[in-house]
PDB file of C-alpha atoms and ligand atoms in Angstrom:
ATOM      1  CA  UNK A 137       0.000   0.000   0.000  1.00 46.00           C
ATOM      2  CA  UNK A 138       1.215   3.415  -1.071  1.00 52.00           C
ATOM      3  CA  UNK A 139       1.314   5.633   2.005  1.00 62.00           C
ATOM      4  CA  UNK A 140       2.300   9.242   1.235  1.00 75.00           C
ATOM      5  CA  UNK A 141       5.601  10.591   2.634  1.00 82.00           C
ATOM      6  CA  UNK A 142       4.926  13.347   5.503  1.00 90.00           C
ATOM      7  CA  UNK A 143       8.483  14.824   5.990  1.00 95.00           C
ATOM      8  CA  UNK A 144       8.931  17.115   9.239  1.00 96.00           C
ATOM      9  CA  UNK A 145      12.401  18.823  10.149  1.00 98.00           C
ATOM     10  CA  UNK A 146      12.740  19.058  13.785  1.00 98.00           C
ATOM     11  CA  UNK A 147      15.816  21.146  14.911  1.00 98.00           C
ATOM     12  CA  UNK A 148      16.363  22.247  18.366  1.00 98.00           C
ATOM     13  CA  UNK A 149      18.783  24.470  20.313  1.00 98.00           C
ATOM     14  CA  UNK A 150      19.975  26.882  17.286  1.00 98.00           C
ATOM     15  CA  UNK A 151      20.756  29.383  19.511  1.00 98.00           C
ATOM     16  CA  UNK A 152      20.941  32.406  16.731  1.00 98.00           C
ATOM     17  CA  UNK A 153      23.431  30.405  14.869  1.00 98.00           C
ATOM     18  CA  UNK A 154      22.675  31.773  11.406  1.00 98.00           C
ATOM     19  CA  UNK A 155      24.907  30.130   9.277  1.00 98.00           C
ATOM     20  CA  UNK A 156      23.719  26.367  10.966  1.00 98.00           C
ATOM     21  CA  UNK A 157      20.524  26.789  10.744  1.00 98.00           C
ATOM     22  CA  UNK A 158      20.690  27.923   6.998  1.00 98.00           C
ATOM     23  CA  UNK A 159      22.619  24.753   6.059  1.00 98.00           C
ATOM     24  CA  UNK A 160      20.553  22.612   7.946  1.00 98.00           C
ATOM     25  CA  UNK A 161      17.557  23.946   5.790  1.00 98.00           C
ATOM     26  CA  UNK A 162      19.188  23.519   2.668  1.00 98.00           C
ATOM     27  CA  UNK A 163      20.180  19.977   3.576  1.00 98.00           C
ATOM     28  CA  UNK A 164      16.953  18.599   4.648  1.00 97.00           C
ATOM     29  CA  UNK A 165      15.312  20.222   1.556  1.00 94.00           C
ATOM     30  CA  UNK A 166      11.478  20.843   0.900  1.00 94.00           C
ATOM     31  CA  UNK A 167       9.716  19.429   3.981  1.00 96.00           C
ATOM     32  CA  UNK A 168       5.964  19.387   4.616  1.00 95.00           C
ATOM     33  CA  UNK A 169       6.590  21.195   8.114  1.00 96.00           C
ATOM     34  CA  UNK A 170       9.863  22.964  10.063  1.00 97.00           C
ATOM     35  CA  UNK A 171       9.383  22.403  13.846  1.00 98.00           C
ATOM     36  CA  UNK A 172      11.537  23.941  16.241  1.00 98.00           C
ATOM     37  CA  UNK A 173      12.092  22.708  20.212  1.00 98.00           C
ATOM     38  CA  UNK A 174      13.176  26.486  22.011  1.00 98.00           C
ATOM     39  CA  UNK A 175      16.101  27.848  22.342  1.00 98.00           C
ATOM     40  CA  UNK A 176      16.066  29.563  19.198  1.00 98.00           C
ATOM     41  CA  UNK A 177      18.633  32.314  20.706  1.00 98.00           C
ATOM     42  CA  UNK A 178      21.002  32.782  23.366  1.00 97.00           C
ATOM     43  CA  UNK A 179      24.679  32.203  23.123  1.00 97.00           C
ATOM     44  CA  UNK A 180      25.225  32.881  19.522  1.00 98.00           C
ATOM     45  CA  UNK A 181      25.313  36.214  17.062  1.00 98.00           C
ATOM     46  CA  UNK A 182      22.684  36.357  14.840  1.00 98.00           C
ATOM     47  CA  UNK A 183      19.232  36.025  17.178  1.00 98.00           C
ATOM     48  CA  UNK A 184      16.877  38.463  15.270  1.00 98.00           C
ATOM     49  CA  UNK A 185      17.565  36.461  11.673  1.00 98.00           C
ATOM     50  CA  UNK A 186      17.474  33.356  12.730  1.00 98.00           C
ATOM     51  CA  UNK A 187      13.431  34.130  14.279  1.00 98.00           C
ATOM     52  CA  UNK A 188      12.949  35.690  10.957  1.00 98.00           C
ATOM     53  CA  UNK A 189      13.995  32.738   8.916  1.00 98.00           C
ATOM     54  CA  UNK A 190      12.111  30.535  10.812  1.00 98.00           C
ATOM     55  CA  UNK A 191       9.187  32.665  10.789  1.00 98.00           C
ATOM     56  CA  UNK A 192       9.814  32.375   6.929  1.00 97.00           C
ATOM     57  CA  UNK A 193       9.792  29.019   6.695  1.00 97.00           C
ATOM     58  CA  UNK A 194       6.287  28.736   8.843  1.00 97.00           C
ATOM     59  CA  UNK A 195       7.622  26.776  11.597  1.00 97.00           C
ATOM     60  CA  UNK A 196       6.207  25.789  14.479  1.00 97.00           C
ATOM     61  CA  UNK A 197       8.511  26.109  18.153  1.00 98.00           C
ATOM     62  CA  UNK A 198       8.056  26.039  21.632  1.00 98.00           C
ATOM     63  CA  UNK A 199       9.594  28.207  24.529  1.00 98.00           C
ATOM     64  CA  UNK A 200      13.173  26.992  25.657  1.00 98.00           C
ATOM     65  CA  UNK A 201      14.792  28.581  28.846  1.00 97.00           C
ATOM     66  CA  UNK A 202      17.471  30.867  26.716  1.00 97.00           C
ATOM     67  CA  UNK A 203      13.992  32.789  24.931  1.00 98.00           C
ATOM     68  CA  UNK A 204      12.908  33.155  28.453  1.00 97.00           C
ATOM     69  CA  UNK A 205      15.873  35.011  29.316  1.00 97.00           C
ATOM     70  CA  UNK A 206      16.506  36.954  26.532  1.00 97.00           C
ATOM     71  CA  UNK A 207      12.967  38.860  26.487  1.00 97.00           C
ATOM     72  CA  UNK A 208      13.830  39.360  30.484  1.00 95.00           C
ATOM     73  CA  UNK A 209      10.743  36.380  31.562  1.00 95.00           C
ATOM     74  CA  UNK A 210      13.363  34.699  33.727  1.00 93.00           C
ATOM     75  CA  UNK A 211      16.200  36.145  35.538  1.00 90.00           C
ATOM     76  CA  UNK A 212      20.114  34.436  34.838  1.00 90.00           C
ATOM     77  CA  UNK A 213      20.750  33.688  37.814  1.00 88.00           C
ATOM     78  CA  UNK A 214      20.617  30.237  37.436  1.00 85.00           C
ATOM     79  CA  UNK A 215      23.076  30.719  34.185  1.00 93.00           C
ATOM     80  CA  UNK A 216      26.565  30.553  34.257  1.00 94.00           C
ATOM     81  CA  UNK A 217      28.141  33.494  33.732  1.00 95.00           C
ATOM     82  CA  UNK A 218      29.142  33.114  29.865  1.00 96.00           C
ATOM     83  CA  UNK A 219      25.499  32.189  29.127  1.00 95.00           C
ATOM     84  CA  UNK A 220      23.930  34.807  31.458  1.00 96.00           C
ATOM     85  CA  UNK A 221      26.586  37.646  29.520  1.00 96.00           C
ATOM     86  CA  UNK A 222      25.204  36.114  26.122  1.00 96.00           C
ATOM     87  CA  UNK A 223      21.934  36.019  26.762  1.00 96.00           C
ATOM     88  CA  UNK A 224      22.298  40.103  28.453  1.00 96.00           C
ATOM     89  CA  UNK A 225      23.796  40.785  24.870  1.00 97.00           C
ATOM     90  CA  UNK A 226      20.563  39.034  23.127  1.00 98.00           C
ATOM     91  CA  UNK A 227      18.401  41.211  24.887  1.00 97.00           C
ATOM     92  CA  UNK A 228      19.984  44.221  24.503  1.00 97.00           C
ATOM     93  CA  UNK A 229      19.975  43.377  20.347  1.00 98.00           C
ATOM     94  CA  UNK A 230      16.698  41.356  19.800  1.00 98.00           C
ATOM     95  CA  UNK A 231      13.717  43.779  18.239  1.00 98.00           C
ATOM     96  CA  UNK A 232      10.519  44.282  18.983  1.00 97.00           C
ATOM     97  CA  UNK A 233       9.096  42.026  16.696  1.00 97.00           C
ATOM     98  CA  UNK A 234      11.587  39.464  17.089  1.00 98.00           C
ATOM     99  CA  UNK A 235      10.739  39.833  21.113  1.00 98.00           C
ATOM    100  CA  UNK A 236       7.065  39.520  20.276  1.00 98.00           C
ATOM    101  CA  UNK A 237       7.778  36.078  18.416  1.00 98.00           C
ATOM    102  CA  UNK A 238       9.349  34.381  21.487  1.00 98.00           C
ATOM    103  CA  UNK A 239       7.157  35.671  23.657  1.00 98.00           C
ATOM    104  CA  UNK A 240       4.643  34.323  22.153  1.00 98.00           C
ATOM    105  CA  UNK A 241       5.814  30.475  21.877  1.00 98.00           C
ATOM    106  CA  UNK A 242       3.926  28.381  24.417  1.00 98.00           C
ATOM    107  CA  UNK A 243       6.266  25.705  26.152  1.00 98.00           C
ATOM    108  CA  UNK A 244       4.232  22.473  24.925  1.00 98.00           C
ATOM    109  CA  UNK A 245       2.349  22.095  22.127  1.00 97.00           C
ATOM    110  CA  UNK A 246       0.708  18.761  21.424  1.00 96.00           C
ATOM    111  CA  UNK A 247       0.174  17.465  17.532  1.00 90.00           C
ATOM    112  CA  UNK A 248      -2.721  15.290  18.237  1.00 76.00           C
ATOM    113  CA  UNK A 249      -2.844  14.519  14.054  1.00 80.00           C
ATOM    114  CA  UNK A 250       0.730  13.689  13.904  1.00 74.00           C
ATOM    115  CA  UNK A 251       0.881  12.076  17.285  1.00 87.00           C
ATOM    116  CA  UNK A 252       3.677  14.360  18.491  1.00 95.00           C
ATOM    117  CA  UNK A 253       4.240  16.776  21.678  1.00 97.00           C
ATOM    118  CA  UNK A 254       7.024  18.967  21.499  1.00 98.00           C
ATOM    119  CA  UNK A 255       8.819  20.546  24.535  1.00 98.00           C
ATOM    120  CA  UNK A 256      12.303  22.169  25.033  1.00 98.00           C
ATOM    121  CA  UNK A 257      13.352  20.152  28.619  1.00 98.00           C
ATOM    122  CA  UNK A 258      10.537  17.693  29.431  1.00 98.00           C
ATOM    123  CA  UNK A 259       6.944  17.565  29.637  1.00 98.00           C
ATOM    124  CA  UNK A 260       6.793  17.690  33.305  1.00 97.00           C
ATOM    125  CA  UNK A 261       9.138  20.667  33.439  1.00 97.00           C
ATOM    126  CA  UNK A 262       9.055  21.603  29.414  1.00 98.00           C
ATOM    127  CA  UNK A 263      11.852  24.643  30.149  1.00 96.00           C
ATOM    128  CA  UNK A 264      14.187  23.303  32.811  1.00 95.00           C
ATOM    129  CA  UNK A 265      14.324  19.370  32.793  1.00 97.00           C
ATOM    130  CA  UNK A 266      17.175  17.945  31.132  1.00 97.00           C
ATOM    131  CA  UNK A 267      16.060  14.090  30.043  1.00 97.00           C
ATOM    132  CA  UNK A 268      19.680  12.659  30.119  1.00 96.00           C
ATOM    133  CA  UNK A 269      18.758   9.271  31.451  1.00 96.00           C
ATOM    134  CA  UNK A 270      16.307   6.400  31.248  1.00 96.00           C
ATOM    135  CA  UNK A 271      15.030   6.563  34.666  1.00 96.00           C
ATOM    136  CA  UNK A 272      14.549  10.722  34.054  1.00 97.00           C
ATOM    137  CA  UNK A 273      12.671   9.706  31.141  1.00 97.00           C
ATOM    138  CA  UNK A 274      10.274   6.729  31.949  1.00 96.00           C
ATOM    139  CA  UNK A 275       9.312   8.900  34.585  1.00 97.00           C
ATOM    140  CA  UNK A 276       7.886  11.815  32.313  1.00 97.00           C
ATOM    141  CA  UNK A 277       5.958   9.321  30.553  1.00 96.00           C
ATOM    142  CA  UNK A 278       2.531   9.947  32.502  1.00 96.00           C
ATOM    143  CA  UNK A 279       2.966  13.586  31.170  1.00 97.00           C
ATOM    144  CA  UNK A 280       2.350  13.486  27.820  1.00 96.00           C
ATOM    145  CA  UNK A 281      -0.412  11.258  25.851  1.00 94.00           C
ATOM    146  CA  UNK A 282       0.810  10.895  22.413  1.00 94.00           C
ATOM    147  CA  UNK A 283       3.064   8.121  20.796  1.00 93.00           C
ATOM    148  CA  UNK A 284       6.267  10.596  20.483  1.00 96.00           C
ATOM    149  CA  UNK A 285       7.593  13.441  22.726  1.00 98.00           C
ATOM    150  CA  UNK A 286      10.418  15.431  20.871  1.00 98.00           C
ATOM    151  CA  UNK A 287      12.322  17.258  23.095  1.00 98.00           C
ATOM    152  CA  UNK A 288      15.666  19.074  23.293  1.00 98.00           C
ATOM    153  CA  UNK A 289      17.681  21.225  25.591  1.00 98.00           C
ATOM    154  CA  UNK A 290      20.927  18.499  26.151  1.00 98.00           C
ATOM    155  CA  UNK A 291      22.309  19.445  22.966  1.00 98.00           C
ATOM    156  CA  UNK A 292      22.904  15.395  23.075  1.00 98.00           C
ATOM    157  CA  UNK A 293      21.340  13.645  19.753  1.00 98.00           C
ATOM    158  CA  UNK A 294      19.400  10.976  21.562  1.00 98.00           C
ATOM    159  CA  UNK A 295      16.299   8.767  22.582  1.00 97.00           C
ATOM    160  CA  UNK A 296      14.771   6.710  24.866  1.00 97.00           C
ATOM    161  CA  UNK A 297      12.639   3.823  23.159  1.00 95.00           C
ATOM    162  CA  UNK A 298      11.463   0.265  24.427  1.00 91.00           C
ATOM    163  CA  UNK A 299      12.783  -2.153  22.485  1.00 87.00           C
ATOM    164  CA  UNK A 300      10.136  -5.215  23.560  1.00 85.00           C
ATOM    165  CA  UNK A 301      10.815  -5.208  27.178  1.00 87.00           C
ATOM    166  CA  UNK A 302       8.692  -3.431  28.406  1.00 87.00           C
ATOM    167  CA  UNK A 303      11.711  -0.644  29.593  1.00 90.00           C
ATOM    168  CA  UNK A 304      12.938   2.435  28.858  1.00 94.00           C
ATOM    169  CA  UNK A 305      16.520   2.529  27.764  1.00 94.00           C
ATOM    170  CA  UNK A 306      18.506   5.790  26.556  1.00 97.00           C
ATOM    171  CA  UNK A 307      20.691   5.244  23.069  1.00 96.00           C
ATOM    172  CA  UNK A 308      22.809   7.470  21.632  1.00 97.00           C
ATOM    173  CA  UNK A 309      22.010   8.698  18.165  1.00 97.00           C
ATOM    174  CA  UNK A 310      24.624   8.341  15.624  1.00 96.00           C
ATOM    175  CA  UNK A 311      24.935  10.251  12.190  1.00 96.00           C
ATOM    176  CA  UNK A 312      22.449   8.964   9.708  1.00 95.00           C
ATOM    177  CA  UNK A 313      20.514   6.666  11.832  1.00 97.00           C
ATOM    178  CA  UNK A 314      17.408   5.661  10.796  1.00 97.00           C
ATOM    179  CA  UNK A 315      14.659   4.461  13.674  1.00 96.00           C
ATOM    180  CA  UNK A 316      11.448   2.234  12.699  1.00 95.00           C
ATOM    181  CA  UNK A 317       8.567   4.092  14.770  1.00 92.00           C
ATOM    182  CA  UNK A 318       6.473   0.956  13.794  1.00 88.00           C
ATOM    183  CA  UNK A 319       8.956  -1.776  15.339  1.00 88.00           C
ATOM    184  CA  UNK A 320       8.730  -0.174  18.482  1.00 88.00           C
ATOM    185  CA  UNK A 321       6.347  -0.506  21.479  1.00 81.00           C
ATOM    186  CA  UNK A 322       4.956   2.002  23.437  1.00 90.00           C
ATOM    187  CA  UNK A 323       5.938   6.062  23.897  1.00 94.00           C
ATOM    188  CA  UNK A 324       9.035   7.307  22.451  1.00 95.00           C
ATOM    189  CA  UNK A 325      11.089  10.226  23.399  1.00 98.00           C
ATOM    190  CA  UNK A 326      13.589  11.172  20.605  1.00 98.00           C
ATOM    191  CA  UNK A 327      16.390  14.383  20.597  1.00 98.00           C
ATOM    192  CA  UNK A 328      17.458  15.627  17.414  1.00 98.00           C
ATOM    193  CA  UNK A 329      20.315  17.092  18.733  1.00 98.00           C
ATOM    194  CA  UNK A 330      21.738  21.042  18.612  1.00 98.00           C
ATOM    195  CA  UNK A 331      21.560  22.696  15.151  1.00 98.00           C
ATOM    196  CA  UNK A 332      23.953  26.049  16.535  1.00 98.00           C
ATOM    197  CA  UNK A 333      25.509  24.405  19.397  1.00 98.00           C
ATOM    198  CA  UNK A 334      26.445  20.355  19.399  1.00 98.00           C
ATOM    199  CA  UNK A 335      27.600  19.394  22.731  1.00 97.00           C
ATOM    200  CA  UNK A 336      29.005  15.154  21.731  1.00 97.00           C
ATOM    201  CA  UNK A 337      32.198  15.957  20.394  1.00 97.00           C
ATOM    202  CA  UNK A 338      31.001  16.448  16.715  1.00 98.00           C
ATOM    203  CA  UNK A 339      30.552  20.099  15.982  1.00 98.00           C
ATOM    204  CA  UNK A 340      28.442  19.469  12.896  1.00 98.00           C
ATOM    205  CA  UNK A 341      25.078  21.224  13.321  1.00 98.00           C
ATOM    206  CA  UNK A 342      22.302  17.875  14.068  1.00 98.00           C
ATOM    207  CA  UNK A 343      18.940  17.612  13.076  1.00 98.00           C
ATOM    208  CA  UNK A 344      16.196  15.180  12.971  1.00 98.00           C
ATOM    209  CA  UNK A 345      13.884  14.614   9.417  1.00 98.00           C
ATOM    210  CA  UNK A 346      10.677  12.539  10.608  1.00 96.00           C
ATOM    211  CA  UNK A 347       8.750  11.012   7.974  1.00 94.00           C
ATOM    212  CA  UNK A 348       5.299   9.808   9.499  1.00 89.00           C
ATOM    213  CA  UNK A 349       3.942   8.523   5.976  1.00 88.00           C
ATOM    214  CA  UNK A 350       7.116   5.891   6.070  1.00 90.00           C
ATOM    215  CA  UNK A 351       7.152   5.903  10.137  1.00 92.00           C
ATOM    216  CA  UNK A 352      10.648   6.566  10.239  1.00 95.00           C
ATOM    217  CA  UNK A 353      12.991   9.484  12.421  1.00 97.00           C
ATOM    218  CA  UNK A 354      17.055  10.087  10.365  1.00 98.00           C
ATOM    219  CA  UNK A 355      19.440  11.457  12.688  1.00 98.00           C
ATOM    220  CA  UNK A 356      21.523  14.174  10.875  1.00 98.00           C
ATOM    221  CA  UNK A 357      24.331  15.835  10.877  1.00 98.00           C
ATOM    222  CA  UNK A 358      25.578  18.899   8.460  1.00 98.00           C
ATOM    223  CA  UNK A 359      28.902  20.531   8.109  1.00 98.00           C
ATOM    224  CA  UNK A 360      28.907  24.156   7.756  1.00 98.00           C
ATOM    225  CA  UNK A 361      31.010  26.880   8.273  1.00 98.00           C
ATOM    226  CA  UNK A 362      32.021  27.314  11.666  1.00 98.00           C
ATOM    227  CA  UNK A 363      34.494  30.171  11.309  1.00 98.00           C
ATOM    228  CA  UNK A 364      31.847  32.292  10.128  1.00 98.00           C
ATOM    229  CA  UNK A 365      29.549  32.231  13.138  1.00 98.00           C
ATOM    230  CA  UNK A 366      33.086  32.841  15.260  1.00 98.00           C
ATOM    231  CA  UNK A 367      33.477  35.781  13.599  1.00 98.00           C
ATOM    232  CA  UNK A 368      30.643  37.101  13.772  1.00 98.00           C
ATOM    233  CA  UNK A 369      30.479  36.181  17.775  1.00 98.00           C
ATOM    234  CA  UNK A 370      34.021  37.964  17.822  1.00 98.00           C
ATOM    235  CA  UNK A 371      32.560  41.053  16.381  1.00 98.00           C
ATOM    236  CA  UNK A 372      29.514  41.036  18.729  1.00 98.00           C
ATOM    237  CA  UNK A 373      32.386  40.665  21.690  1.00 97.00           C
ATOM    238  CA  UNK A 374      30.603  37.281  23.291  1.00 98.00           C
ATOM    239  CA  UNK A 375      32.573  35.238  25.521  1.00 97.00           C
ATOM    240  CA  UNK A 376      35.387  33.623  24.581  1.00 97.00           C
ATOM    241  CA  UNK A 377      34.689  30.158  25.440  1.00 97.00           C
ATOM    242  CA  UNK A 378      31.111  30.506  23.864  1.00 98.00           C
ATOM    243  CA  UNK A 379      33.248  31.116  20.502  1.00 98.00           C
ATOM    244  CA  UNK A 380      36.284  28.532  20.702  1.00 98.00           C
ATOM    245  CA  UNK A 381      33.376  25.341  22.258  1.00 98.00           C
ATOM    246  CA  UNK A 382      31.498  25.813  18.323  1.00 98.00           C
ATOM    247  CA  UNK A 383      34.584  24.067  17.078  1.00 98.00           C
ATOM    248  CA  UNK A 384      34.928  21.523  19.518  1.00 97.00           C
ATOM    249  CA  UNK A 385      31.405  20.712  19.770  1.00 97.00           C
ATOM    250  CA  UNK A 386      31.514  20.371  23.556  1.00 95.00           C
TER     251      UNK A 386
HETATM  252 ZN1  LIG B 187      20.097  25.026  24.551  1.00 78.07          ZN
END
């Protein structure tokens, strides 16, 4: 039976990472939907281009804890200071209309069609939860009612899946992996990864491309060019370390 290919792009933690995020849309190509899982600024250089290129592109994002903190909805305390500096700088740039935009993401928002809810942490604590392990994870599953929870905030491309135990168990997700929704049992909870800021060693901007026609989720990963958004965090005068970790991916 023919079933018609429904392609999403989810990308998560761009953190105003211009030049990543346009790469990462020319790799995955014409998609039926863009969504995006918060943290669309903070840390990086370009924060009122990169909400108006995903306005362009129609897509659909939650709240993540940097958009708090840039339009001043949470205080940085909590931050360390090269984050807290960054996301100072973000406010001080970001314009009204690009304020407006974050401050009007929600911090879930539930796909009942596509069986999907989105969050930036978790959906017991959608801006401040980081789902690093399988026991974190299994026990956010009584929060959220559809078959998949995408969620991002660890930078860490990743998910936690049952494969026919009956148990949670938290894989990494290499380059170009490919995950059968239909051979698995049971709620999923899959990370695409950070498009501006990769944390696992590999500074390659990640994505995830879900097809729910074919019931599959590809783990990607795009080069681009780093320098770029290092000089352009050089000119803005951000933190140091916030420059030279985009090359490491760490
Ligand atoms: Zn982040």
């Amino acid at each position: 039976m023919y079933r018609r290919s429904v392609r999403i792009a989810v990308l998560s933690d761009i953190h105003s990472n211009l030049v990543a995020l346009e790469q990462v849309l020319r790799d995955c190509g014409t998609v039926d939907a863009v969504w995006c899982l918060g943290d669309v600024v903070g840390y990086g250089p370009r924060p009122n281009e990169v909400v108006a290129r995903l306005q362009a592109v129609g897509a659909v994002a939650v709240a993540g804890n940097h958009d708090w903190a840039a339009i001043g909805r949470i205080d940085t305390d909590d931050f360390n200071p090269d984050a807290a500096a960054a996301a100072q700088w973000t406010a001080r740039m970001l314009l009204h209309e690009a304020s407006a935009y974050l401050a009007g993401l929600p911090q879930v928002r539930v796909h009942d069609q596509q069986r999907a809810t989105l969050v930036h942490g978790s959906p017991r604590d959608p801006l401040w939860e980081y789902l690093l392990d399988a026991h974190r994870a299994a026990a956010n599953l009584a929060h959220f009612a559809t078959q998949l929870c995408l969620f991002g905030h660890t930078h860490i491309p990743s998910r936690f899946v049952d494969r026919g135990d009956g148990r949670l168990r938290a894989e990494y997700a290499e380059p170009d992996d490919v995950l059968d929704l239909q051979q698995l049992q049971g709620k999923l909870l899959l990370n695409p990864g950070s498009v501006g800021q990769p944390r696992d060693g590999d500074p390659r901007a990640a994505y995830l491309l879900l097809d729910l026609g074919q019931g599959t989720a590809t783990w990607r990963r795009v080069e681009y060019d780093v320098w770029e958004t290092q000089q352009q965090m050089i000119e803005a005068k951000l933190p140091r370390w916030l420059v030279e970790r985009l090359a490491l991916g760490r």
